[in-house]
Short mmCIF file of N, CA and C in Angstrom, two decimals:
data_model
loop_
_atom_site.label_atom_id
_atom_site.label_comp_id
_atom_site.label_asym_id
_atom_site.label_seq_id
_atom_site.Cartn_x
_atom_site.Cartn_y
_atom_site.Cartn_z
N UNK A 20 -75.67 -7.78 5.88
CA UNK A 20 -75.46 -7.79 6.53
C UNK A 20 -73.66 -8.67 5.77
N UNK A 21 -73.88 -9.49 5.05
CA UNK A 21 -73.10 -10.00 4.32
C UNK A 21 -72.08 -9.14 3.69
N UNK A 22 -72.85 -8.32 2.91
CA UNK A 22 -72.74 -7.44 1.83
C UNK A 22 -71.56 -6.49 3.22
N UNK A 23 -72.05 -5.65 4.31
CA UNK A 23 -70.76 -5.39 5.29
C UNK A 23 -69.74 -6.33 5.17
N UNK A 24 -69.18 -7.24 6.05
CA UNK A 24 -68.31 -8.01 6.10
C UNK A 24 -67.67 -8.42 5.00
N UNK A 25 -67.78 -8.76 3.78
CA UNK A 25 -67.33 -8.71 2.68
C UNK A 25 -66.35 -7.68 3.20
N UNK A 26 -67.34 -6.66 2.81
CA UNK A 26 -66.33 -5.30 2.66
C UNK A 26 -65.02 -4.81 3.63
N UNK A 27 -65.82 -5.85 4.85
CA UNK A 27 -64.70 -5.12 5.72
C UNK A 27 -63.68 -6.06 6.07
N UNK A 28 -63.50 -7.70 5.48
CA UNK A 28 -62.45 -8.16 4.82
C UNK A 28 -61.96 -7.65 4.02
N UNK A 29 -62.61 -7.09 2.96
CA UNK A 29 -61.96 -6.71 1.68
C UNK A 29 -60.74 -5.23 2.13
N UNK A 30 -61.40 -4.61 3.25
CA UNK A 30 -60.47 -3.10 3.42
C UNK A 30 -59.53 -3.54 4.55
N UNK A 31 -59.53 -4.55 5.26
CA UNK A 31 -59.22 -4.81 5.67
C UNK A 31 -57.87 -5.68 5.55
N UNK A 32 -57.62 -6.58 4.24
CA UNK A 32 -56.67 -7.52 3.60
C UNK A 32 -56.10 -5.70 2.11
N UNK A 33 -56.78 -5.22 2.20
CA UNK A 33 -55.97 -3.98 1.45
C UNK A 33 -55.56 -3.37 2.23
N UNK A 34 -55.90 -3.02 3.36
CA UNK A 34 -55.16 -2.49 4.40
C UNK A 34 -53.36 -2.79 4.75
N UNK A 35 -54.01 -4.65 5.34
CA UNK A 35 -52.21 -5.12 5.83
C UNK A 35 -51.97 -5.14 4.69
N UNK A 36 -51.72 -5.49 3.04
CA UNK A 36 -51.26 -5.13 1.54
C UNK A 36 -50.48 -4.08 1.99
N UNK A 37 -51.20 -2.96 2.05
CA UNK A 37 -50.81 -1.14 1.91
C UNK A 37 -49.89 -1.01 2.93
N UNK A 38 -49.62 -2.11 3.98
CA UNK A 38 -49.10 -1.89 4.85
C UNK A 38 -47.54 -1.98 4.83
N UNK A 39 -47.21 -3.00 4.06
CA UNK A 39 -45.87 -3.97 3.27
C UNK A 39 -44.92 -2.68 3.03
N UNK A 40 -43.76 -2.29 3.02
CA UNK A 40 -42.86 -1.75 2.71
C UNK A 40 -42.03 -1.76 1.38
N UNK A 41 -42.20 -0.98 0.55
CA UNK A 41 -42.35 -1.04 -0.77
C UNK A 41 -40.36 -0.69 -0.80
N UNK A 42 -39.90 -2.08 -0.86
CA UNK A 42 -38.67 -2.79 -1.15
C UNK A 42 -37.84 -2.52 -1.81
N UNK A 43 -38.77 -1.93 -3.45
CA UNK A 43 -37.78 -1.49 -4.30
C UNK A 43 -38.28 -0.38 -4.43
N UNK A 44 -38.54 0.66 -3.23
CA UNK A 44 -37.66 2.06 -3.12
C UNK A 44 -36.72 2.08 -1.99
N UNK A 45 -35.76 3.25 -2.93
CA UNK A 45 -34.45 3.30 -2.18
C UNK A 45 -34.04 3.97 -0.18
N UNK A 46 -35.73 4.77 -0.54
CA UNK A 46 -36.19 5.74 0.36
C UNK A 46 -36.40 4.57 2.02
N UNK A 47 -37.17 4.02 1.06
CA UNK A 47 -37.32 2.81 2.13
C UNK A 47 -36.26 1.98 2.38
N UNK A 48 -35.19 1.61 1.26
CA UNK A 48 -34.25 0.82 1.81
C UNK A 48 -32.97 0.91 2.75
N UNK A 49 -32.65 1.98 1.94
CA UNK A 49 -31.89 2.51 2.70
C UNK A 49 -31.32 2.83 3.85
N UNK A 50 -32.76 3.39 4.67
CA UNK A 50 -32.30 3.18 5.99
C UNK A 50 -32.29 1.58 7.01
N UNK A 51 -32.48 0.71 5.97
CA UNK A 51 -32.70 -0.52 6.45
C UNK A 51 -31.04 -1.46 6.53
N UNK A 52 -30.35 -0.67 5.66
CA UNK A 52 -29.31 -1.62 5.68
C UNK A 52 -28.99 -1.05 6.83
N UNK A 53 -27.41 -2.58 6.99
CA UNK A 53 -26.36 -2.58 7.89
C UNK A 53 -24.70 -2.22 7.14
N UNK A 54 -24.59 -1.18 7.39
CA UNK A 54 -23.98 -0.57 6.38
C UNK A 54 -22.56 -0.86 7.81
N UNK A 55 -21.17 -1.72 8.06
CA UNK A 55 -19.97 -1.61 8.33
C UNK A 55 -18.49 -0.68 7.46
N UNK A 56 -17.94 -0.25 7.73
CA UNK A 56 -17.25 0.41 6.73
C UNK A 56 -16.30 1.51 7.36
N UNK A 57 -15.29 1.75 7.04
CA UNK A 57 -13.81 2.55 7.59
C UNK A 57 -13.97 3.88 7.51
N UNK A 58 -15.24 4.37 6.43
CA UNK A 58 -14.91 5.76 5.69
C UNK A 58 -16.65 5.89 5.47
N UNK A 59 -17.12 7.29 5.51
CA UNK A 59 -18.10 6.92 4.72
C UNK A 59 -18.46 8.01 3.54
N UNK A 60 -17.71 8.55 2.94
CA UNK A 60 -17.45 9.20 1.80
C UNK A 60 -15.88 9.57 1.52
N UNK A 61 -15.04 9.95 -0.07
CA UNK A 61 -13.97 10.00 0.55
C UNK A 61 -13.65 11.94 -0.14
N UNK A 62 -12.99 12.33 0.15
CA UNK A 62 -12.83 14.07 0.75
C UNK A 62 -13.58 14.44 -0.59
N UNK A 63 -13.87 15.90 -0.17
CA UNK A 63 -14.14 16.80 -1.26
C UNK A 63 -13.74 17.12 -2.54
N UNK A 64 -12.10 17.11 -2.04
CA UNK A 64 -11.21 17.35 -3.36
C UNK A 64 -11.63 16.11 -4.49
N UNK A 65 -11.72 15.02 -4.19
CA UNK A 65 -12.11 14.14 -5.40
C UNK A 65 -13.24 13.72 -6.27
N UNK A 66 -14.04 15.04 -5.59
CA UNK A 66 -15.48 14.77 -6.15
C UNK A 66 -15.43 15.21 -7.97
N UNK A 67 -14.39 16.17 -8.21
CA UNK A 67 -14.60 17.00 -9.45
C UNK A 67 -13.98 15.47 -10.18
N UNK A 68 -12.71 14.79 -9.99
CA UNK A 68 -12.12 13.99 -10.82
C UNK A 68 -12.75 13.17 -10.87
N UNK A 69 -13.85 11.82 -9.94
CA UNK A 69 -14.61 11.17 -9.98
C UNK A 69 -16.02 11.79 -10.98
N UNK A 70 -16.03 12.49 -11.04
CA UNK A 70 -17.00 13.08 -11.68
C UNK A 70 -18.60 12.67 -10.57
N UNK A 71 -18.70 13.51 -9.60
CA UNK A 71 -19.20 13.03 -8.10
C UNK A 71 -20.01 13.76 -7.58
N UNK A 72 -21.38 13.86 -7.37
CA UNK A 72 -22.42 14.30 -6.36
C UNK A 72 -22.62 14.16 -4.81
N UNK A 73 -22.20 14.81 -4.06
CA UNK A 73 -22.57 14.08 -2.46
C UNK A 73 -23.29 14.79 -2.22
N UNK A 74 -24.36 13.79 -1.67
CA UNK A 74 -25.08 13.55 -0.56
C UNK A 74 -24.75 13.18 1.17
N UNK A 75 -24.84 13.70 2.26
CA UNK A 75 -24.32 13.09 3.11
C UNK A 75 -25.21 12.86 4.32
N UNK A 76 -26.06 14.46 3.71
CA UNK A 76 -27.04 14.25 4.29
C UNK A 76 -28.46 13.15 4.32
N UNK A 77 -28.21 12.21 3.35
CA UNK A 77 -28.91 10.73 3.23
C UNK A 77 -29.06 10.11 4.21
N UNK A 78 -29.33 9.52 4.75
CA UNK A 78 -29.22 7.45 5.28
C UNK A 78 -28.92 6.51 5.21
N UNK A 79 -27.84 5.65 4.28
CA UNK A 79 -26.45 6.14 4.57
C UNK A 79 -26.18 6.85 3.81
N UNK A 80 -24.79 7.96 3.81
CA UNK A 80 -24.24 8.63 3.21
C UNK A 80 -24.18 8.74 1.81
N UNK A 81 -24.48 9.12 1.00
CA UNK A 81 -24.26 8.13 -0.37
C UNK A 81 -23.72 9.26 -1.92
N UNK A 82 -22.47 9.32 -3.31
CA UNK A 82 -23.08 10.32 -4.05
C UNK A 82 -24.01 10.09 -4.55
N UNK A 83 -24.94 11.27 -5.11
CA UNK A 83 -26.02 11.40 -5.48
C UNK A 83 -26.11 10.64 -7.37
N UNK A 84 -24.37 11.34 -7.34
CA UNK A 84 -23.61 10.68 -9.17
C UNK A 84 -23.17 10.10 -8.35
N UNK A 85 -21.89 9.71 -9.36
CA UNK A 85 -20.88 8.84 -9.08
C UNK A 85 -20.66 8.27 -10.35
N UNK A 86 -19.96 8.69 -11.73
CA UNK A 86 -19.57 7.82 -12.60
C UNK A 86 -21.09 7.15 -13.71
N UNK A 87 -21.54 8.05 -13.45
CA UNK A 87 -22.85 8.14 -14.03
C UNK A 87 -23.84 6.76 -13.42
N UNK A 88 -23.32 6.35 -12.45
CA UNK A 88 -24.74 5.57 -11.38
C UNK A 88 -24.94 6.60 -10.48
N UNK A 89 -26.70 6.45 -10.08
CA UNK A 89 -27.28 7.23 -8.54
C UNK A 89 -26.89 6.71 -7.95
N UNK A 90 -27.16 7.23 -6.64
CA UNK A 90 -27.33 6.96 -5.37
C UNK A 90 -26.14 5.63 -4.36
N UNK A 91 -24.70 6.19 -4.68
CA UNK A 91 -24.11 5.20 -4.72
C UNK A 91 -22.96 5.13 -3.16
N UNK A 92 -23.27 3.79 -2.69
CA UNK A 92 -22.77 3.70 -1.41
C UNK A 92 -21.16 3.40 -1.56
N UNK A 93 -20.67 4.57 -0.42
CA UNK A 93 -18.85 3.52 -0.63
C UNK A 93 -18.35 2.75 0.53
N UNK A 94 -17.68 1.68 0.37
CA UNK A 94 -17.12 0.83 1.79
C UNK A 94 -15.67 0.82 1.63
N UNK A 95 -15.22 1.23 2.86
CA UNK A 95 -13.42 0.98 2.98
C UNK A 95 -13.21 0.08 3.95
N UNK A 96 -12.56 -1.16 3.69
CA UNK A 96 -12.31 -2.28 4.67
C UNK A 96 -11.86 -1.65 5.89
N UNK A 97 -12.00 -2.77 7.17
CA UNK A 97 -11.14 -1.74 8.31
C UNK A 97 -10.06 -1.71 8.57
N UNK A 98 -9.29 -3.30 8.14
CA UNK A 98 -8.32 -3.62 7.93
C UNK A 98 -8.12 -4.46 6.90
N UNK A 99 -6.01 -4.91 6.63
CA UNK A 99 -6.42 -6.34 6.11
C UNK A 99 -7.02 -7.60 6.20
N UNK A 100 -7.44 -7.70 7.15
CA UNK A 100 -8.40 -8.34 7.75
C UNK A 100 -9.73 -8.70 7.72
N UNK A 101 -9.62 -7.13 8.47
CA UNK A 101 -11.37 -6.63 8.62
C UNK A 101 -11.85 -6.44 7.75
N UNK A 102 -13.28 -7.03 6.84
CA UNK A 102 -13.91 -5.87 5.50
C UNK A 102 -14.45 -5.52 6.16
N UNK A 103 -15.69 -4.42 4.99
CA UNK A 103 -16.16 -3.88 5.23
C UNK A 103 -17.38 -4.32 4.61
N UNK A 104 -18.79 -4.13 5.27
CA UNK A 104 -19.44 -4.76 4.51
C UNK A 104 -21.09 -4.03 4.76
N UNK A 105 -22.19 -4.08 3.65
CA UNK A 105 -23.94 -4.04 3.37
C UNK A 105 -23.96 -5.69 3.69
N UNK A 106 -25.03 -5.23 5.01
CA UNK A 106 -25.81 -6.28 5.26
C UNK A 106 -27.46 -5.16 4.47
N UNK A 107 -28.13 -6.64 3.52
CA UNK A 107 -28.95 -6.39 3.22
C UNK A 107 -30.67 -7.14 3.75
N UNK A 108 -29.93 -7.73 5.09
CA UNK A 108 -30.43 -9.20 4.97
C UNK A 108 -31.93 -8.83 5.78
N UNK A 109 -32.25 -6.96 6.14
CA UNK A 109 -33.80 -6.60 7.12
C UNK A 109 -34.28 -6.52 6.05
N UNK A 110 -33.98 -6.11 4.88
CA UNK A 110 -34.73 -6.36 3.73
C UNK A 110 -35.10 -7.73 3.22
N UNK A 111 -33.91 -8.71 2.81
CA UNK A 111 -34.13 -9.75 2.02
C UNK A 111 -34.82 -11.34 2.50
N UNK A 112 -34.50 -10.90 4.60
CA UNK A 112 -35.11 -11.82 5.09
C UNK A 112 -36.34 -12.17 5.14
N UNK A 113 -37.02 -10.75 4.75
CA UNK A 113 -38.27 -11.04 4.61
C UNK A 113 -38.84 -11.28 3.43
N UNK A 114 -39.01 -10.65 2.59
CA UNK A 114 -38.83 -10.37 1.23
C UNK A 114 -38.23 -12.06 0.46
N UNK A 115 -39.26 -11.77 -1.17
CA UNK A 115 -38.71 -12.46 -2.00
C UNK A 115 -38.33 -11.62 -3.12
N UNK A 116 -37.35 -11.79 -3.65
CA UNK A 116 -36.99 -10.77 -4.91
C UNK A 116 -35.75 -10.68 -6.17
N UNK A 117 -35.25 -10.09 -6.42
CA UNK A 117 -33.71 -10.11 -6.83
C UNK A 117 -33.09 -8.57 -6.64
N UNK A 118 -31.56 -8.87 -6.44
CA UNK A 118 -31.29 -7.86 -5.63
C UNK A 118 -29.97 -7.29 -6.59
N UNK A 119 -30.04 -6.05 -7.57
CA UNK A 119 -29.23 -6.14 -8.52
C UNK A 119 -27.62 -5.09 -8.32
N UNK A 120 -27.06 -5.66 -8.41
CA UNK A 120 -25.56 -4.42 -7.44
C UNK A 120 -24.92 -4.15 -8.62
N UNK A 121 -24.54 -3.19 -8.68
CA UNK A 121 -23.27 -2.81 -9.49
C UNK A 121 -21.90 -2.42 -8.56
N UNK A 122 -21.28 -3.11 -8.74
CA UNK A 122 -19.98 -2.31 -8.17
C UNK A 122 -18.69 -2.20 -8.33
N UNK A 123 -18.17 -0.91 -8.29
CA UNK A 123 -16.47 -0.33 -9.16
C UNK A 123 -15.30 0.00 -7.81
N UNK A 124 -14.40 -0.05 -8.40
CA UNK A 124 -13.12 -0.02 -7.49
C UNK A 124 -12.37 2.07 -7.57
N UNK A 125 -11.98 1.63 -6.31
CA UNK A 125 -11.50 3.47 -6.70
C UNK A 125 -10.24 2.92 -8.08
N UNK A 126 -9.89 3.91 -8.75
CA UNK A 126 -9.02 4.04 -10.07
C UNK A 126 -7.65 4.11 -9.10
N UNK A 127 -7.28 3.83 -8.43
CA UNK A 127 -6.53 3.74 -8.25
C UNK A 127 -5.58 2.29 -7.59
N UNK A 128 -6.98 1.33 -6.96
CA UNK A 128 -6.86 0.28 -6.55
C UNK A 128 -7.98 -0.66 -6.82
N UNK A 129 -8.11 -2.26 -5.84
CA UNK A 129 -9.23 -2.83 -6.28
C UNK A 129 -9.57 -3.47 -5.33
N UNK A 130 -10.65 -4.45 -5.06
CA UNK A 130 -10.76 -4.88 -4.02
C UNK A 130 -10.82 -6.66 -4.28
N UNK A 131 -11.31 -7.18 -3.72
CA UNK A 131 -11.90 -8.52 -3.15
C UNK A 131 -13.73 -8.33 -2.73
N UNK A 132 -14.77 -8.61 -3.44
CA UNK A 132 -16.29 -8.60 -3.24
C UNK A 132 -16.25 -9.85 -3.56
N UNK A 133 -17.14 -9.80 -1.95
CA UNK A 133 -17.63 -11.50 -2.02
C UNK A 133 -19.32 -11.06 -1.26
N UNK A 134 -20.08 -11.99 -2.00
CA UNK A 134 -21.15 -11.78 -1.68
C UNK A 134 -22.28 -13.03 -1.09
N UNK A 135 -22.36 -12.84 -0.35
CA UNK A 135 -22.48 -14.05 0.94
C UNK A 135 -24.79 -14.18 1.63
N UNK A 136 -24.88 -15.52 0.98
CA UNK A 136 -26.36 -15.90 0.80
C UNK A 136 -26.75 -16.75 2.29
N UNK A 137 -28.06 -16.09 3.30
CA UNK A 137 -27.30 -17.43 4.52
C UNK A 137 -26.03 -18.06 4.64
N UNK A 138 -24.86 -16.78 4.82
CA UNK A 138 -24.06 -17.21 5.06
C UNK A 138 -22.95 -17.81 4.52
N UNK A 139 -23.40 -18.26 2.81
CA UNK A 139 -22.62 -19.40 2.41
C UNK A 139 -22.05 -18.10 1.61
N UNK A 140 -20.74 -18.28 1.02
CA UNK A 140 -20.56 -17.75 -0.40
C UNK A 140 -21.13 -18.17 -1.48
N UNK A 141 -21.62 -16.99 -2.19
CA UNK A 141 -22.59 -16.87 -3.49
C UNK A 141 -21.56 -16.37 -4.55
N UNK A 142 -21.05 -15.29 -4.74
CA UNK A 142 -20.35 -14.62 -5.79
C UNK A 142 -18.41 -14.65 -4.99
N UNK A 143 -17.36 -14.93 -5.13
CA UNK A 143 -16.51 -14.14 -4.71
C UNK A 143 -15.37 -13.77 -6.09
N UNK A 144 -15.06 -12.74 -6.25
CA UNK A 144 -14.14 -12.45 -7.35
C UNK A 144 -13.49 -10.50 -7.37
N UNK A 145 -12.08 -10.41 -7.66
CA UNK A 145 -11.83 -9.05 -7.61
C UNK A 145 -12.18 -8.47 -8.60
N UNK A 146 -12.72 -7.23 -7.96
CA UNK A 146 -13.41 -5.47 -8.78
C UNK A 146 -12.16 -4.86 -8.95
N UNK A 147 -11.69 -4.38 -10.55
CA UNK A 147 -10.72 -3.56 -10.85
C UNK A 147 -11.59 -3.35 -13.05
N UNK A 148 -10.62 -2.58 -13.24
CA UNK A 148 -10.06 -2.49 -14.04
C UNK A 148 -11.49 -0.94 -14.40
N UNK A 149 -11.48 -0.32 -13.31
CA UNK A 149 -12.28 1.10 -13.63
C UNK A 149 -13.61 0.54 -13.65
N UNK A 150 -14.31 -0.15 -14.15
CA UNK A 150 -15.89 -0.38 -14.46
C UNK A 150 -16.44 -0.01 -13.41
N UNK A 151 -17.67 -0.05 -13.87
CA UNK A 151 -19.04 -0.95 -13.44
C UNK A 151 -19.01 -2.61 -13.79
N UNK A 152 -19.06 -3.41 -12.45
CA UNK A 152 -19.71 -4.92 -12.80
C UNK A 152 -21.01 -4.72 -12.11
N UNK A 153 -21.71 -5.94 -12.52
CA UNK A 153 -22.71 -6.23 -12.40
C UNK A 153 -23.24 -8.00 -12.07
N UNK A 154 -24.00 -7.75 -11.07
CA UNK A 154 -24.67 -8.79 -10.58
C UNK A 154 -25.98 -8.96 -10.08
N UNK A 155 -25.94 -10.17 -9.92
CA UNK A 155 -28.11 -10.28 -10.04
C UNK A 155 -27.70 -11.33 -8.47
N UNK A 156 -28.26 -11.06 -7.97
CA UNK A 156 -28.35 -12.07 -6.48
C UNK A 156 -29.92 -12.49 -6.14
N UNK A 157 -30.28 -13.80 -6.89
CA UNK A 157 -31.93 -13.56 -6.02
C UNK A 157 -32.23 -14.07 -5.00
N UNK A 158 -33.46 -13.99 -4.34
CA UNK A 158 -33.42 -13.90 -2.81
C UNK A 158 -34.64 -14.43 -2.29
N UNK A 159 -34.92 -15.28 -1.50
CA UNK A 159 -36.17 -16.45 -1.32
C UNK A 159 -35.97 -16.23 0.05
N UNK A 160 -36.24 -15.14 0.97
CA UNK A 160 -36.41 -15.33 2.64
C UNK A 160 -34.65 -15.40 3.01
N UNK A 161 -33.66 -15.23 1.87
CA UNK A 161 -31.58 -15.16 2.49
C UNK A 161 -31.53 -14.22 3.67
N UNK A 162 -30.56 -14.56 4.26
CA UNK A 162 -29.67 -13.03 4.46
C UNK A 162 -28.47 -12.82 2.96
N UNK A 163 -28.80 -11.83 3.02
CA UNK A 163 -27.64 -11.20 1.79
C UNK A 163 -26.38 -10.05 2.51
N UNK A 164 -25.69 -10.71 2.45
CA UNK A 164 -24.24 -9.54 2.78
C UNK A 164 -23.43 -9.73 1.67
N UNK A 165 -22.71 -7.71 1.69
CA UNK A 165 -21.81 -8.25 0.53
C UNK A 165 -20.31 -7.95 1.09
N UNK A 166 -19.29 -7.88 1.21
CA UNK A 166 -18.23 -7.85 1.80
C UNK A 166 -17.29 -7.52 0.72
N UNK A 167 -16.78 -6.19 0.92
CA UNK A 167 -15.50 -5.78 0.41
C UNK A 167 -14.38 -5.93 0.85
N UNK A 168 -13.35 -7.03 0.78
CA UNK A 168 -12.29 -6.71 1.26
C UNK A 168 -10.97 -6.68 0.76
N UNK A 169 -10.05 -6.28 1.79
CA UNK A 169 -8.69 -5.68 1.60
C UNK A 169 -7.46 -6.53 0.54
N UNK A 170 -7.09 -6.35 -0.32
CA UNK A 170 -6.21 -7.52 -1.33
C UNK A 170 -4.89 -6.59 -1.58
N UNK A 171 -4.72 -6.71 -0.67
CA UNK A 171 -2.38 -5.52 -0.47
C UNK A 171 -2.64 -4.56 -0.44
N UNK A 172 -3.61 -4.03 0.65
CA UNK A 172 -4.05 -2.86 0.99
C UNK A 172 -3.63 -1.81 0.55
N UNK A 173 -3.75 -1.52 -0.50
CA UNK A 173 -4.14 0.06 -1.89
C UNK A 173 -5.29 -0.25 -2.10
N UNK A 174 -5.52 1.34 -2.10
CA UNK A 174 -6.71 1.90 -2.96
C UNK A 174 -8.20 1.21 -2.42
N UNK A 175 -8.48 0.66 -1.65
CA UNK A 175 -9.27 -0.57 -1.76
C UNK A 175 -11.40 -0.83 -1.69
N UNK A 176 -11.29 0.91 -2.04
CA UNK A 176 -12.04 1.37 -1.76
C UNK A 176 -13.38 0.93 -2.75
N UNK A 177 -14.74 0.55 -2.56
CA UNK A 177 -15.27 -0.59 -2.93
C UNK A 177 -16.87 0.81 -3.12
N UNK A 178 -16.97 1.26 -4.24
CA UNK A 178 -18.19 1.79 -5.21
C UNK A 178 -19.45 1.24 -5.31
N UNK A 179 -21.01 1.05 -4.51
CA UNK A 179 -21.74 -0.27 -4.90
C UNK A 179 -23.40 1.28 -4.67
N UNK A 180 -23.87 0.85 -6.60
CA UNK A 180 -25.30 0.81 -6.72
C UNK A 180 -26.48 0.06 -6.60
N UNK A 181 -27.62 -0.32 -5.90
CA UNK A 181 -28.22 -1.43 -5.95
C UNK A 181 -29.25 -1.14 -6.50
N UNK A 182 -30.41 -1.44 -6.87
CA UNK A 182 -32.05 -1.97 -7.06
C UNK A 182 -32.51 -3.23 -6.66
N UNK A 183 -33.86 -3.22 -6.65
CA UNK A 183 -34.22 -4.88 -5.86
C UNK A 183 -35.64 -4.85 -6.19
N UNK A 184 -35.49 -6.43 -6.76
CA UNK A 184 -37.37 -5.96 -7.59
C UNK A 184 -37.88 -7.37 -6.94
N UNK A 185 -39.45 -7.09 -6.76
CA UNK A 185 -39.82 -8.36 -6.17
C UNK A 185 -40.76 -8.92 -7.65
N UNK A 186 -41.04 -9.96 -7.69
CA UNK A 186 -41.54 -11.29 -8.16
C UNK A 186 -43.27 -10.57 -8.26
N UNK A 187 -43.28 -10.44 -9.95
CA UNK A 187 -45.33 -10.01 -10.26
C UNK A 187 -46.13 -11.39 -9.94
#
């Protein structure tokens, strides 16, 4: 009897653990992202010069490859005053881990990136120079929002790739 109860409890605990989503998988996390942007992907005519392969069927639409990064999300501000954003909070508010973000500008412009944690500015800087910039954002049950702001209203597209890891 004791063995049966123990087996049942261990099985129940294992089932609960297995039901937790794998937040290290983009297949799990991408649909949870709240993305607000003026555009989805750039015109197909740009794909060759950007070394891009698009996947518009993916949720959200991504570039499968872009400048040697994989699964890249594009943001474009709505206006000079209203930024575009990726809200990771559906993932980060319920978990502890590290968000590793890579950001890059459009070759003809730059933009202001701001990372918010629980509504407070964690990092703010201009992204330009046509190279990927890397950011490490630890989170512990906190909201994390990425803002892509205009700073001159000239090609302020932001390209973003990310991974999430959890502590072991």
